[in-house]
CSV table of C-alpha atoms and ligand atoms in Angstrom, one decimal:
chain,number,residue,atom,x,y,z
A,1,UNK,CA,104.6,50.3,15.0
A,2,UNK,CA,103.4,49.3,11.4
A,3,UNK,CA,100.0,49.5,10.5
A,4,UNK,CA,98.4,45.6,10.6
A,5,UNK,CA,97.4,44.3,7.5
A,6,UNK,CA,94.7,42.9,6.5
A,7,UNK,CA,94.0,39.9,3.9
A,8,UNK,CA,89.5,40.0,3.5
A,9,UNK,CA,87.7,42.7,3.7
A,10,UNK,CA,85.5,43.1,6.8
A,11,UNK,CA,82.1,44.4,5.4
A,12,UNK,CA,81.0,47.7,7.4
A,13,UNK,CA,77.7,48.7,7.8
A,14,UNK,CA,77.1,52.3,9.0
A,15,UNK,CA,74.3,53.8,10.7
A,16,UNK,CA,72.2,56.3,11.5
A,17,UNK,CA,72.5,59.1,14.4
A,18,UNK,CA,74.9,59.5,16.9
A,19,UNK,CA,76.4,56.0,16.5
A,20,UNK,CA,76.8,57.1,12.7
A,21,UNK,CA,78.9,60.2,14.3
A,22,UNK,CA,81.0,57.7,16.9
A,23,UNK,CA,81.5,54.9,14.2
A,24,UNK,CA,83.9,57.7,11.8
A,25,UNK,CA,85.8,58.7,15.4
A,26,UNK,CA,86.3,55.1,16.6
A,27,UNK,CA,87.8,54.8,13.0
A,28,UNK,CA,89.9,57.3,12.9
A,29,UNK,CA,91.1,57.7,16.3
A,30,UNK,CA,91.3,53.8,17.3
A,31,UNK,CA,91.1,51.7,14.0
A,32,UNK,CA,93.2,53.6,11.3
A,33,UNK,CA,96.4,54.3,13.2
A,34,UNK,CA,97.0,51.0,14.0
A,35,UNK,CA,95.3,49.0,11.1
A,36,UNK,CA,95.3,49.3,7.3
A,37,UNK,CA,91.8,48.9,7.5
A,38,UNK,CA,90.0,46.8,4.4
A,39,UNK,CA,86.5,46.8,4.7
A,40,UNK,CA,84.0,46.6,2.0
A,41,UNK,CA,81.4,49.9,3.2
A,42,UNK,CA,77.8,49.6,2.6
A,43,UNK,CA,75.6,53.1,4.2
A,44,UNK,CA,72.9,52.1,5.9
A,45,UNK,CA,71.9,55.1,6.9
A,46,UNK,CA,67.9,56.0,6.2
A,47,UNK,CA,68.8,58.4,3.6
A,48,UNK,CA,70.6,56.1,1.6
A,49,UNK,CA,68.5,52.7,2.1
A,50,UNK,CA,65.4,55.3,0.9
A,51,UNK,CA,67.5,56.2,-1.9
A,52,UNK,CA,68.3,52.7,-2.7
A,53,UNK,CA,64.6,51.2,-2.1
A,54,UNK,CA,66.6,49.4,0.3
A,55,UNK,CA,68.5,47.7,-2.2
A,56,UNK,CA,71.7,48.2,-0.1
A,57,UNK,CA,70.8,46.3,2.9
A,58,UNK,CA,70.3,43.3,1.0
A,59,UNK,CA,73.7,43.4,-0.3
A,60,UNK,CA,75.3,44.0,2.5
A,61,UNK,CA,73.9,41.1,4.2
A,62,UNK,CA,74.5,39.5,0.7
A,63,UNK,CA,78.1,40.5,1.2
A,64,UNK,CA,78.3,39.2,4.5
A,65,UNK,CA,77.4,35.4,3.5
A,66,UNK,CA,79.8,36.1,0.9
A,67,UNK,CA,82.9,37.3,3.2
A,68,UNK,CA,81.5,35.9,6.5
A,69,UNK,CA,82.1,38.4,8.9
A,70,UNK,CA,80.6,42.0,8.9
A,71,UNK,CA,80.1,45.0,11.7
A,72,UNK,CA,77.2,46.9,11.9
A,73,UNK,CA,76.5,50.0,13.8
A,74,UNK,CA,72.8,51.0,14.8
A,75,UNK,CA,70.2,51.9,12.5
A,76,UNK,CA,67.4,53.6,12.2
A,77,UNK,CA,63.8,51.5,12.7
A,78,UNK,CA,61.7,53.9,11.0
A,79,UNK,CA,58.0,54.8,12.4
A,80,UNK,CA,55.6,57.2,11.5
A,81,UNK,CA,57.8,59.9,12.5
A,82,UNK,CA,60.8,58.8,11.0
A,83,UNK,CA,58.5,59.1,7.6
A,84,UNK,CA,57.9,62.3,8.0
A,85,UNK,CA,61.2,63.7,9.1
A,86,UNK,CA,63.5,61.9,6.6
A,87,UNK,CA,60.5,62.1,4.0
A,88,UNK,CA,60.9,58.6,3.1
A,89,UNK,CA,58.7,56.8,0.4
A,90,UNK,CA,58.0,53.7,2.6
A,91,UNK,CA,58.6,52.8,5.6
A,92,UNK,CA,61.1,50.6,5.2
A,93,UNK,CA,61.7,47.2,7.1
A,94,UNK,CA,63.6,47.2,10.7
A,95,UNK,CA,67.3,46.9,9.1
A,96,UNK,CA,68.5,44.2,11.4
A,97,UNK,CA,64.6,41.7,10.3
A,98,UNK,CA,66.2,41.9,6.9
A,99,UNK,CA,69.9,40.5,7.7
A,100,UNK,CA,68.9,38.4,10.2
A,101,UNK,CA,66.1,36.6,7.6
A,102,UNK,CA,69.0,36.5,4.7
A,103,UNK,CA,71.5,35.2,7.4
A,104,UNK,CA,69.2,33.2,9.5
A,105,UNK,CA,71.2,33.4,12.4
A,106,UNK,CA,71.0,33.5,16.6
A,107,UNK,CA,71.8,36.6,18.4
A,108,UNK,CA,74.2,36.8,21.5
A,109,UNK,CA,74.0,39.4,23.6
A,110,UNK,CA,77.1,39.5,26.3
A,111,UNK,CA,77.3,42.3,29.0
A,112,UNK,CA,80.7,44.4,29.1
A,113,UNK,CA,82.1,43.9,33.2
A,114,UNK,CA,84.3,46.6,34.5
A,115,UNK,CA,85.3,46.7,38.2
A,116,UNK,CA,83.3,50.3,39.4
A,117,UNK,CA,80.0,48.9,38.1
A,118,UNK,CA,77.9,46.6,39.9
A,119,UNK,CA,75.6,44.2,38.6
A,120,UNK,CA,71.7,44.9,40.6
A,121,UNK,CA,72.0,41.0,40.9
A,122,UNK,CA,75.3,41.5,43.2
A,123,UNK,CA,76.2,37.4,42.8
A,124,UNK,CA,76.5,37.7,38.7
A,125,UNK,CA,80.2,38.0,38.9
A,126,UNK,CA,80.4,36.7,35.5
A,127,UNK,CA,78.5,37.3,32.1
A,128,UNK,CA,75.5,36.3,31.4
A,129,UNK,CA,75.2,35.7,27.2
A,130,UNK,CA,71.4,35.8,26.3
A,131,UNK,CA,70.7,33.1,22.9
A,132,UNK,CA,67.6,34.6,21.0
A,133,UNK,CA,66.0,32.7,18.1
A,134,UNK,CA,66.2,35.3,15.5
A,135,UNK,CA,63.0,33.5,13.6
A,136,UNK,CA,59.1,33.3,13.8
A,137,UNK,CA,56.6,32.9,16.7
A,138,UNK,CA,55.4,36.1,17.4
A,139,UNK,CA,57.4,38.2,14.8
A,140,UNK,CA,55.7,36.7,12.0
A,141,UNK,CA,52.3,36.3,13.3
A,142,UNK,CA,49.0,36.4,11.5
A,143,UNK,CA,46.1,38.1,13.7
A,144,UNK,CA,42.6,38.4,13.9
A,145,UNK,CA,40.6,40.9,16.2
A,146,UNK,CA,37.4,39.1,15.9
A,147,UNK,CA,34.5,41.1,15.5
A,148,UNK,CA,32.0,38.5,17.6
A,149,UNK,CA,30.5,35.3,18.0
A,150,UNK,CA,32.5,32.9,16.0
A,151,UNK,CA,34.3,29.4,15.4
A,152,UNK,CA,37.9,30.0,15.6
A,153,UNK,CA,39.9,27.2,13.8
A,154,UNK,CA,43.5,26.2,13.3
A,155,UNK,CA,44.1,24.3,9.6
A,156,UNK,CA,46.8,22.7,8.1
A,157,UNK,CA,46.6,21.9,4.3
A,158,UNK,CA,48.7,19.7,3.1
A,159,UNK,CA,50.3,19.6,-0.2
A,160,UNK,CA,48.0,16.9,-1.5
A,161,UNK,CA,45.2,18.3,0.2
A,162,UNK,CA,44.7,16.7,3.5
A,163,UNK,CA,43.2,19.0,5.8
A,164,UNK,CA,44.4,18.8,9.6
A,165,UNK,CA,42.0,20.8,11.7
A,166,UNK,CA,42.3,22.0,15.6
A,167,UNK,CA,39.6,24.1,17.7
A,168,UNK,CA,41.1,27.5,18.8
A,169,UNK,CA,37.6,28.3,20.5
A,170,UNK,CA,34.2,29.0,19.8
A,171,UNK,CA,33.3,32.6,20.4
A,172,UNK,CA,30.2,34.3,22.2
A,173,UNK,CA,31.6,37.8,21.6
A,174,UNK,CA,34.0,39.7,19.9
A,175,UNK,CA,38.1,38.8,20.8
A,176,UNK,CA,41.2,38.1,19.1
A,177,UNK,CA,43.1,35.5,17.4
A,178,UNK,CA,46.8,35.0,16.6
A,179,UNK,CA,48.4,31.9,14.5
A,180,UNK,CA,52.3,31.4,14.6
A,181,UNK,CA,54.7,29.2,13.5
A,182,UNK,CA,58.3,28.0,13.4
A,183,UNK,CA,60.1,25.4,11.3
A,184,UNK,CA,62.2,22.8,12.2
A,185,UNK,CA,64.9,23.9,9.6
A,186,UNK,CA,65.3,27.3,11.9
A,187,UNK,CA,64.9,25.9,15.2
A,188,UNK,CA,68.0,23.2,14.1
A,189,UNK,CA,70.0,26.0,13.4
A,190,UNK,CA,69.5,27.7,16.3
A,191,UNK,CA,70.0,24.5,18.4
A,192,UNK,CA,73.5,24.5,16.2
A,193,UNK,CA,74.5,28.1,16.6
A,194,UNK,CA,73.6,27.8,20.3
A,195,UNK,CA,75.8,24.3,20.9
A,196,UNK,CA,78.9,25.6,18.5
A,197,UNK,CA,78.9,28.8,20.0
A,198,UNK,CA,79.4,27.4,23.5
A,199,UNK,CA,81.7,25.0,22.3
A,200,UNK,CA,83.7,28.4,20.9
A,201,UNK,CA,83.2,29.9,24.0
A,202,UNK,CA,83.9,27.2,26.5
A,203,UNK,CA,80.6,27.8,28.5
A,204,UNK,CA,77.7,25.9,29.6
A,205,UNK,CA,74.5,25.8,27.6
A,206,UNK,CA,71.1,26.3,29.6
A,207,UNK,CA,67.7,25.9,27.0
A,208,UNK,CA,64.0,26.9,28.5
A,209,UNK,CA,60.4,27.4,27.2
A,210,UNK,CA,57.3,26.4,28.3
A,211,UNK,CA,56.8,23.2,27.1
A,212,UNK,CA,54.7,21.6,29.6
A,213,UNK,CA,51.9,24.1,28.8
A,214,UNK,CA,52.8,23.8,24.9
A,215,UNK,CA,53.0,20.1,24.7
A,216,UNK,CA,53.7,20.4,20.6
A,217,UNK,CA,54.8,23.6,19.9
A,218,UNK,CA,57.8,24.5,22.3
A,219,UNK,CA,58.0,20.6,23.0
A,220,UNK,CA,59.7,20.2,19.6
A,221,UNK,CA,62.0,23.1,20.4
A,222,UNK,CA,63.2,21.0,23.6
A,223,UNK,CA,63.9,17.5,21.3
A,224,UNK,CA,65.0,19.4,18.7
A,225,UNK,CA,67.8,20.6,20.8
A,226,UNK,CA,68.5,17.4,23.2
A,227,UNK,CA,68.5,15.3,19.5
A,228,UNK,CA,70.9,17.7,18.2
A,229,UNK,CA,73.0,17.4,21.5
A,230,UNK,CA,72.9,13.8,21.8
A,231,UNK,CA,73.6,13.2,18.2
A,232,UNK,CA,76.4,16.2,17.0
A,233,UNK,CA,77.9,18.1,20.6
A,234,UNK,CA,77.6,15.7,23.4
A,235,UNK,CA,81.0,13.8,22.7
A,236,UNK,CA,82.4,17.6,22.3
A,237,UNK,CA,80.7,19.3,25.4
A,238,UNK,CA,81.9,16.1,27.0
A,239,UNK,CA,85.7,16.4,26.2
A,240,UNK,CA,85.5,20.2,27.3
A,241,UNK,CA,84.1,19.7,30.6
A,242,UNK,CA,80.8,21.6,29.8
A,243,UNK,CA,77.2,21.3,30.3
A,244,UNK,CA,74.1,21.3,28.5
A,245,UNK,CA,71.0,21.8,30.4
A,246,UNK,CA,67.2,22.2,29.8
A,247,UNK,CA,64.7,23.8,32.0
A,248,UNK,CA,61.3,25.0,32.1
A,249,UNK,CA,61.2,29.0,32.0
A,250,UNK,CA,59.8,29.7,35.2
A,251,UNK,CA,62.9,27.4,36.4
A,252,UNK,CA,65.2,29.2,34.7
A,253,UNK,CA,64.5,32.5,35.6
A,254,UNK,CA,65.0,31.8,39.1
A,255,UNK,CA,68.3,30.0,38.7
A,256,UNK,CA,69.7,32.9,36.5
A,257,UNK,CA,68.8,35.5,39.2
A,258,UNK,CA,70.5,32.8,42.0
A,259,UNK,CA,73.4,32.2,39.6
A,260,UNK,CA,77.3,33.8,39.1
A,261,UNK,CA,76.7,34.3,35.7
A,262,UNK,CA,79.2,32.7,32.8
A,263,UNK,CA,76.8,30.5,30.9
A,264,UNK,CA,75.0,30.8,27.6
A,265,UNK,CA,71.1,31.2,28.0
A,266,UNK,CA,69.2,30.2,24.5
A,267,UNK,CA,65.4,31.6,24.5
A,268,UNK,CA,63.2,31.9,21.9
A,269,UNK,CA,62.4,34.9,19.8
A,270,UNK,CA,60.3,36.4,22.1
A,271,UNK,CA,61.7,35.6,25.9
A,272,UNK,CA,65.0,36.4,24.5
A,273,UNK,CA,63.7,39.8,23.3
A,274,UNK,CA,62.5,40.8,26.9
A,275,UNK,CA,65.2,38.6,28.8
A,276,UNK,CA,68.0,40.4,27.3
A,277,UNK,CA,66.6,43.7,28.1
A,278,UNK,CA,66.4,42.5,31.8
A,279,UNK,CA,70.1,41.8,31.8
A,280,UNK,CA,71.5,44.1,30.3
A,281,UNK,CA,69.4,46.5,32.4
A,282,UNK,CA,70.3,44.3,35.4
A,283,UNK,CA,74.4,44.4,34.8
A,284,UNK,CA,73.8,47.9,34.4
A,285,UNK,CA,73.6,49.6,30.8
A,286,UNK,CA,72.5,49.1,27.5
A,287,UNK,CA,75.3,50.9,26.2
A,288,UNK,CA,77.8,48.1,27.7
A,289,UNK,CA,76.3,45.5,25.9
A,290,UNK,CA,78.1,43.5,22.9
A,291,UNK,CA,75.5,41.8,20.2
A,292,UNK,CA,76.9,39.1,17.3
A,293,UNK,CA,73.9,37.3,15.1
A,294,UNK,CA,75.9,34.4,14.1
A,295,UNK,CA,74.5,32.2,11.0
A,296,UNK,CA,74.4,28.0,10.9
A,297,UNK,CA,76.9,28.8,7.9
A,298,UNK,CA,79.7,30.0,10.2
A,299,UNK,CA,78.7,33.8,9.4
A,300,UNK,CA,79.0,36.4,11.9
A,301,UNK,CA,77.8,40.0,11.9
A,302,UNK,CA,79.0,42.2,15.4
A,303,UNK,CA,76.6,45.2,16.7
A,304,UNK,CA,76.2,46.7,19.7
A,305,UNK,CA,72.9,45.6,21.5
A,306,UNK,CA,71.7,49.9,21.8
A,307,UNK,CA,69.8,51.7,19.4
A,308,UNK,CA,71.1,55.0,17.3
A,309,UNK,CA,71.1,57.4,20.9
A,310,UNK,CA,68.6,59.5,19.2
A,311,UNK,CA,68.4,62.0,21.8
A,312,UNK,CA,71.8,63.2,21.8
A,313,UNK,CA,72.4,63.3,18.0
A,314,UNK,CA,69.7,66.1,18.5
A,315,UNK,CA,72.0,67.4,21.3
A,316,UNK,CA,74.9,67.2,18.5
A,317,UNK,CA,73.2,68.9,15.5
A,318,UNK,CA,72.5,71.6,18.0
A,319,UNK,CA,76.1,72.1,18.6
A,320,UNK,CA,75.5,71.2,22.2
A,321,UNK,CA,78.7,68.4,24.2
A,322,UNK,CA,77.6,64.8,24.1
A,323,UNK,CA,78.8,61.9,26.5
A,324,UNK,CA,77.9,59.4,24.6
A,325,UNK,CA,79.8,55.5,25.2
A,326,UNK,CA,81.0,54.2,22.3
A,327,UNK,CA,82.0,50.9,24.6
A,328,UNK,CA,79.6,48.5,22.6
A,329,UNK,CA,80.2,50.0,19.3
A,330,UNK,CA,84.4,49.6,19.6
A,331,UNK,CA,83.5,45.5,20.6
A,332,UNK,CA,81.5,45.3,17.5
A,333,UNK,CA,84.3,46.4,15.4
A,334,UNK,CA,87.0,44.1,17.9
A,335,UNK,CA,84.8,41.4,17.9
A,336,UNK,CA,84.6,41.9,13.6
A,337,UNK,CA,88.3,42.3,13.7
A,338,UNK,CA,89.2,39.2,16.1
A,339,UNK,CA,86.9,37.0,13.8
A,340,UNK,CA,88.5,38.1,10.6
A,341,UNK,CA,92.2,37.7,12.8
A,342,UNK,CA,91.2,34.1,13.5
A,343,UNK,CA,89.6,33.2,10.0
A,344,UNK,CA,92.6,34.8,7.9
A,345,UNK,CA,95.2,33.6,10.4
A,346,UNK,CA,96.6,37.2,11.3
A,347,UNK,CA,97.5,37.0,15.0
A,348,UNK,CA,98.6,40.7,15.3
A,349,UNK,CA,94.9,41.6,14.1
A,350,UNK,CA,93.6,39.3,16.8
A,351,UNK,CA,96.0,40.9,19.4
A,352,UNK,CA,94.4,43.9,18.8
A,353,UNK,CA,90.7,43.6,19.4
A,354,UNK,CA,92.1,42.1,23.1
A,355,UNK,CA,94.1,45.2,23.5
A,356,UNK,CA,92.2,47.4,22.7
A,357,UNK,CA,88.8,45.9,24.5
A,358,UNK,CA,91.2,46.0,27.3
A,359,UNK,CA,91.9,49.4,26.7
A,360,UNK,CA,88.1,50.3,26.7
A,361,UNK,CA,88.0,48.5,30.0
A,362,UNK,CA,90.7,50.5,31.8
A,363,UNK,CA,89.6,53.8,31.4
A,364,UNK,CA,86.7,53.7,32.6
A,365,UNK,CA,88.3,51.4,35.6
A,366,UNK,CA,90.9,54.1,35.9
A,367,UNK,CA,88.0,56.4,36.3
A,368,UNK,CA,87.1,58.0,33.0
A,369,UNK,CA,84.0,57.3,31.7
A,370,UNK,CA,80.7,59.0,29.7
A,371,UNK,CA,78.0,60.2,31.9
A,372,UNK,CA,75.5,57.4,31.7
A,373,UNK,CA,78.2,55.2,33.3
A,374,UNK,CA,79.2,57.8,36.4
A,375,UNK,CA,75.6,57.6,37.7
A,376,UNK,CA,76.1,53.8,37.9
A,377,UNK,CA,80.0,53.8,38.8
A,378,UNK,CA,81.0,53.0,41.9
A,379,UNK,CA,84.0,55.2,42.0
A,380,UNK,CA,84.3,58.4,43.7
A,381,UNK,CA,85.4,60.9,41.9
A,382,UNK,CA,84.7,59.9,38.0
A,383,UNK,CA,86.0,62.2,35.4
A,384,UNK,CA,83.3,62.4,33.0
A,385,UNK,CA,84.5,63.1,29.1
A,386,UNK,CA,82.4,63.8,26.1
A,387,UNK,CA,81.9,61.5,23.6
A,388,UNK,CA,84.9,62.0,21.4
A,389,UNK,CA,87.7,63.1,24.5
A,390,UNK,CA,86.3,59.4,26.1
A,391,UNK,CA,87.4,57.9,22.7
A,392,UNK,CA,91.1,59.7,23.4
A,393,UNK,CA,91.2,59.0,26.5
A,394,UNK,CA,90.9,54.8,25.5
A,395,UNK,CA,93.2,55.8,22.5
A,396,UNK,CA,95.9,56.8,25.0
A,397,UNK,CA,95.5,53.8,27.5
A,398,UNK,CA,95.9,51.8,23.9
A,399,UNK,CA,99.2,52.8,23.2
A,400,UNK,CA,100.2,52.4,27.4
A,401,UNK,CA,99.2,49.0,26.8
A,402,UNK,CA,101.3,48.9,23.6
A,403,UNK,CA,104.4,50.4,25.3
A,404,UNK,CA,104.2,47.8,28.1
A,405,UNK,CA,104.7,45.3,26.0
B,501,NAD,P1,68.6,53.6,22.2
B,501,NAD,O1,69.3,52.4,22.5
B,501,NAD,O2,69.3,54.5,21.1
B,501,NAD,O3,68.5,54.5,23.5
B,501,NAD,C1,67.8,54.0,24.7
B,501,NAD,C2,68.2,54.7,25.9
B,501,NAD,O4,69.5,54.3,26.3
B,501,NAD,C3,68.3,56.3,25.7
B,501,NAD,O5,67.9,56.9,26.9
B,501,NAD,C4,69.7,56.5,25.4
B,501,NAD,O6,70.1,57.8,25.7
B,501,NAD,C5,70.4,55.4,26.2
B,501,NAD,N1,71.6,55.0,25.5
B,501,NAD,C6,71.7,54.0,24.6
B,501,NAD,N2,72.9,53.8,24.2
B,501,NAD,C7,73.7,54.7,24.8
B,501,NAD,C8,75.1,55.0,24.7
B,501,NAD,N3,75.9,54.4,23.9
B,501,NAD,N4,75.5,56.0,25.5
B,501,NAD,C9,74.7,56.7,26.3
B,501,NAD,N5,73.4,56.4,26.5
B,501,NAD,C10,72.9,55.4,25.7
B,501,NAD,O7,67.2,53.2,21.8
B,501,NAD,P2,65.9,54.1,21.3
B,501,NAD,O8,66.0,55.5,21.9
B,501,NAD,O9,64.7,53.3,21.7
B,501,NAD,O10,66.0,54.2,19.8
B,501,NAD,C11,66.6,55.1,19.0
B,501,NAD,C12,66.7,54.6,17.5
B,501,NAD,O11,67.6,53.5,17.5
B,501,NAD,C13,65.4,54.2,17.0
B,501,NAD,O12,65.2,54.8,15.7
B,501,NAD,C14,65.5,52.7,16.8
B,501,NAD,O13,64.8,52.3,15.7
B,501,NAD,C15,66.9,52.5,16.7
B,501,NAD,N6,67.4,51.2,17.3
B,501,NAD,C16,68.3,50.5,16.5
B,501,NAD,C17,68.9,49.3,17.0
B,501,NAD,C18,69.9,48.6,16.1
B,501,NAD,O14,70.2,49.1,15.1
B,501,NAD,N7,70.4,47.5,16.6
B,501,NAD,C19,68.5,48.8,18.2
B,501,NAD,C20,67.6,49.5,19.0
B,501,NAD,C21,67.0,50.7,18.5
């Protein structure tokens, strides 16, 4: 078959670790046989953002507003030990904080199904997308650890000087104090991303905080959202035969556990940060979870939801096998390439990203699969392939699928 072409340039972020290993096989074994790939590469790896004061992460997100659609595979958060062993002469920001603050977009984090592995919830036959606010609250807190007795005060100046003032509580011994904030600006957006991405999707929209304790603060999340609904989506969610629905967060936890699955669930920054943890823990692995931030601009950057598999990049330098699943990292780079397909109107790129996730999803249904995912398989006798023989393996269902045809 001829290579695909392509018309934009999808902008590639690589990564750190033994993603930064997969990422060149996936492209080599699954991407450039079959596509003339055009991608405009930016190295995120921690040796080059120290080298460039982090310059380069800025550009690529820069580049991503400027092209709309990027992948990204995991980086490197550094840490005090990360100074020391890449000798680094700051410790620079969490990658994904910068983009997402230049992009200003919601994350959605979908589980990967594939018959052989069950769900712990055994009724979530379908996927369960966590929404998370990618702005403020908690990750851009100022704190106190108050030293002892005290007035603690919350106080608003406004621009002409008007004080608003609010009692946090008065002290009788030492404690601590934390202020955060949103704006409504964000908290639009992420109403929009949320309603146009279920729109895009075809699913129903669930929305929760705790807004009976936090009469102002998550209360204007809530008619934020049901204002944007009524005003801009309803007449659309409406015509599609879906749903938007508000809860409380205590409600909605226990519905999701009783549900089947196949709805959107929006948090905020923080519940979506530990609720997406629980599901993708609950539907079986982190490594078999898909991640898109997508911006109130219609921009869209595709990750997998895991981290840089530290532990068996060490396994790797030390010339040992590794059975690492590159299952989420290959639907970042369909999920990029179906987006582009769509945007640029190339219906043989878009083809692609279904084959080939459908390729991904056959192996390991036909029984070949990493090692994390044979202690959760239900199948009985799994052949278990290191990390770049798995990548062969979906590389030979690919072209099955392409003969069929
Ligand atoms: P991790 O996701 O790399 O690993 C967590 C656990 O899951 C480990 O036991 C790992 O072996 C297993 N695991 C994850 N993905 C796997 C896969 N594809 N195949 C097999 N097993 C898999 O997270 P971590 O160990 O907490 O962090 C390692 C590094 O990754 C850190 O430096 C952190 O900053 C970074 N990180 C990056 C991102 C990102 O770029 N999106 C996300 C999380 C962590």
């Amino acid at each position: 078959m001829d290579r695909i072409k392509m018309t934009t340039p999808l902008v590639e972020m690589d990564g750190d670790e033994m993603t930064r290993i997969l990422w060149q096989m996936i492209k080599e074994e699954l991407l450039y046989p079959y596509i003339d790939l055009k991608t405009e590469y930016y190295d995120l790896g921690l040796e080059n953002r120290n080298a460039t004061n982090d310059q380069v992460t800025v550009d690529s997100a820069n580049a991503t507003l400027k092209y709309g659609v990027a992948v990204k595979c995991a980086t490197i958060t550094p840490n005090g030990a990360r100074m020391k062993e890449y000798q680094l002469k700051e410790m620079w920001k969490s990658p994904n904080g910068t983009i997402r603050a230049i992009l200003d977009g919601t994350v959605f984090r979908s589980p990967i199904l594939v018959r052989g592995i069950v769900p712990y919830v055994s009724n979530w036959t379908k996927p369960i997308t966590i929404a998370r606010h990618a702005y403020g609250d908690v990750y851009k807190n100022a704190e106190i650890k108050v030293p002892g007795a005290g007035r603690a005060e919350l106080v608003f100046t406004a621009e002409d000087g008007t004080e608003t003032r609010e009692l946090i509580h008065e002290f009788r011994g030492p404690g601590i104090l934390q202020g955060i904030h949103n704006t409504e600006k964000s908290v639009g957006s992420f109403a929009r991303a949320c309603f146009s991405y279920a729109v895009d999707t075809r699913q129903d929209l669930w929305f929760s905080t705790k807004d009976t304790i936090s009469k102002k603060y998550d209360h204007t999340f809530k008619d934020i959202f049901q204002e944007i609904y009524d005003t801009e989506y309803k007449a659309k969610f409406e015509d599609l035969g879906i749903e938007y629905f508000y809860t409380l967060i205590d409600d909605a936890v226990a519905r999701v556990i009783r549900s089947e699955g196949g709805f959107i669930w929006a948090c905020k920054n923080y519940d979506g940060d530990v609720m997406s943890d629980m599901v993708a823990t609950a539907y079986g692995d982190l490594s078999m979870m898909t991640s898109v931030l997508v911006s109130p601009d219609g921009v869209y950057e595709y990750e997998a939801a895991h981290g840089t598999v530290q532990r068996h990049y060490y396994k790797h330098l030390k010339g040992e096998e590794t059975s690492t699943n590159s299952i989420a990292t290959i639907f970042a780079w369909t999920g990029a390439l179906r987006k582009r397909g769509e945007l640029d109107g190339i219906r043989e790129l878009t083809a692609f990203a279904d084959k080939l996730e459908q390729a991904c999803i056959r192996t390991v249904e036909d029984g070949k699969m990493t090692r994390s995912l044979s202690l959760i398989s239900t199948c009985e006798n799994p052949v278990i392939l290191n990390s770049l023989d798995f990548i062969r393996a979906i590389r030979a269902t690919l072209d099955n699928l392409y003969l069929l045809k």
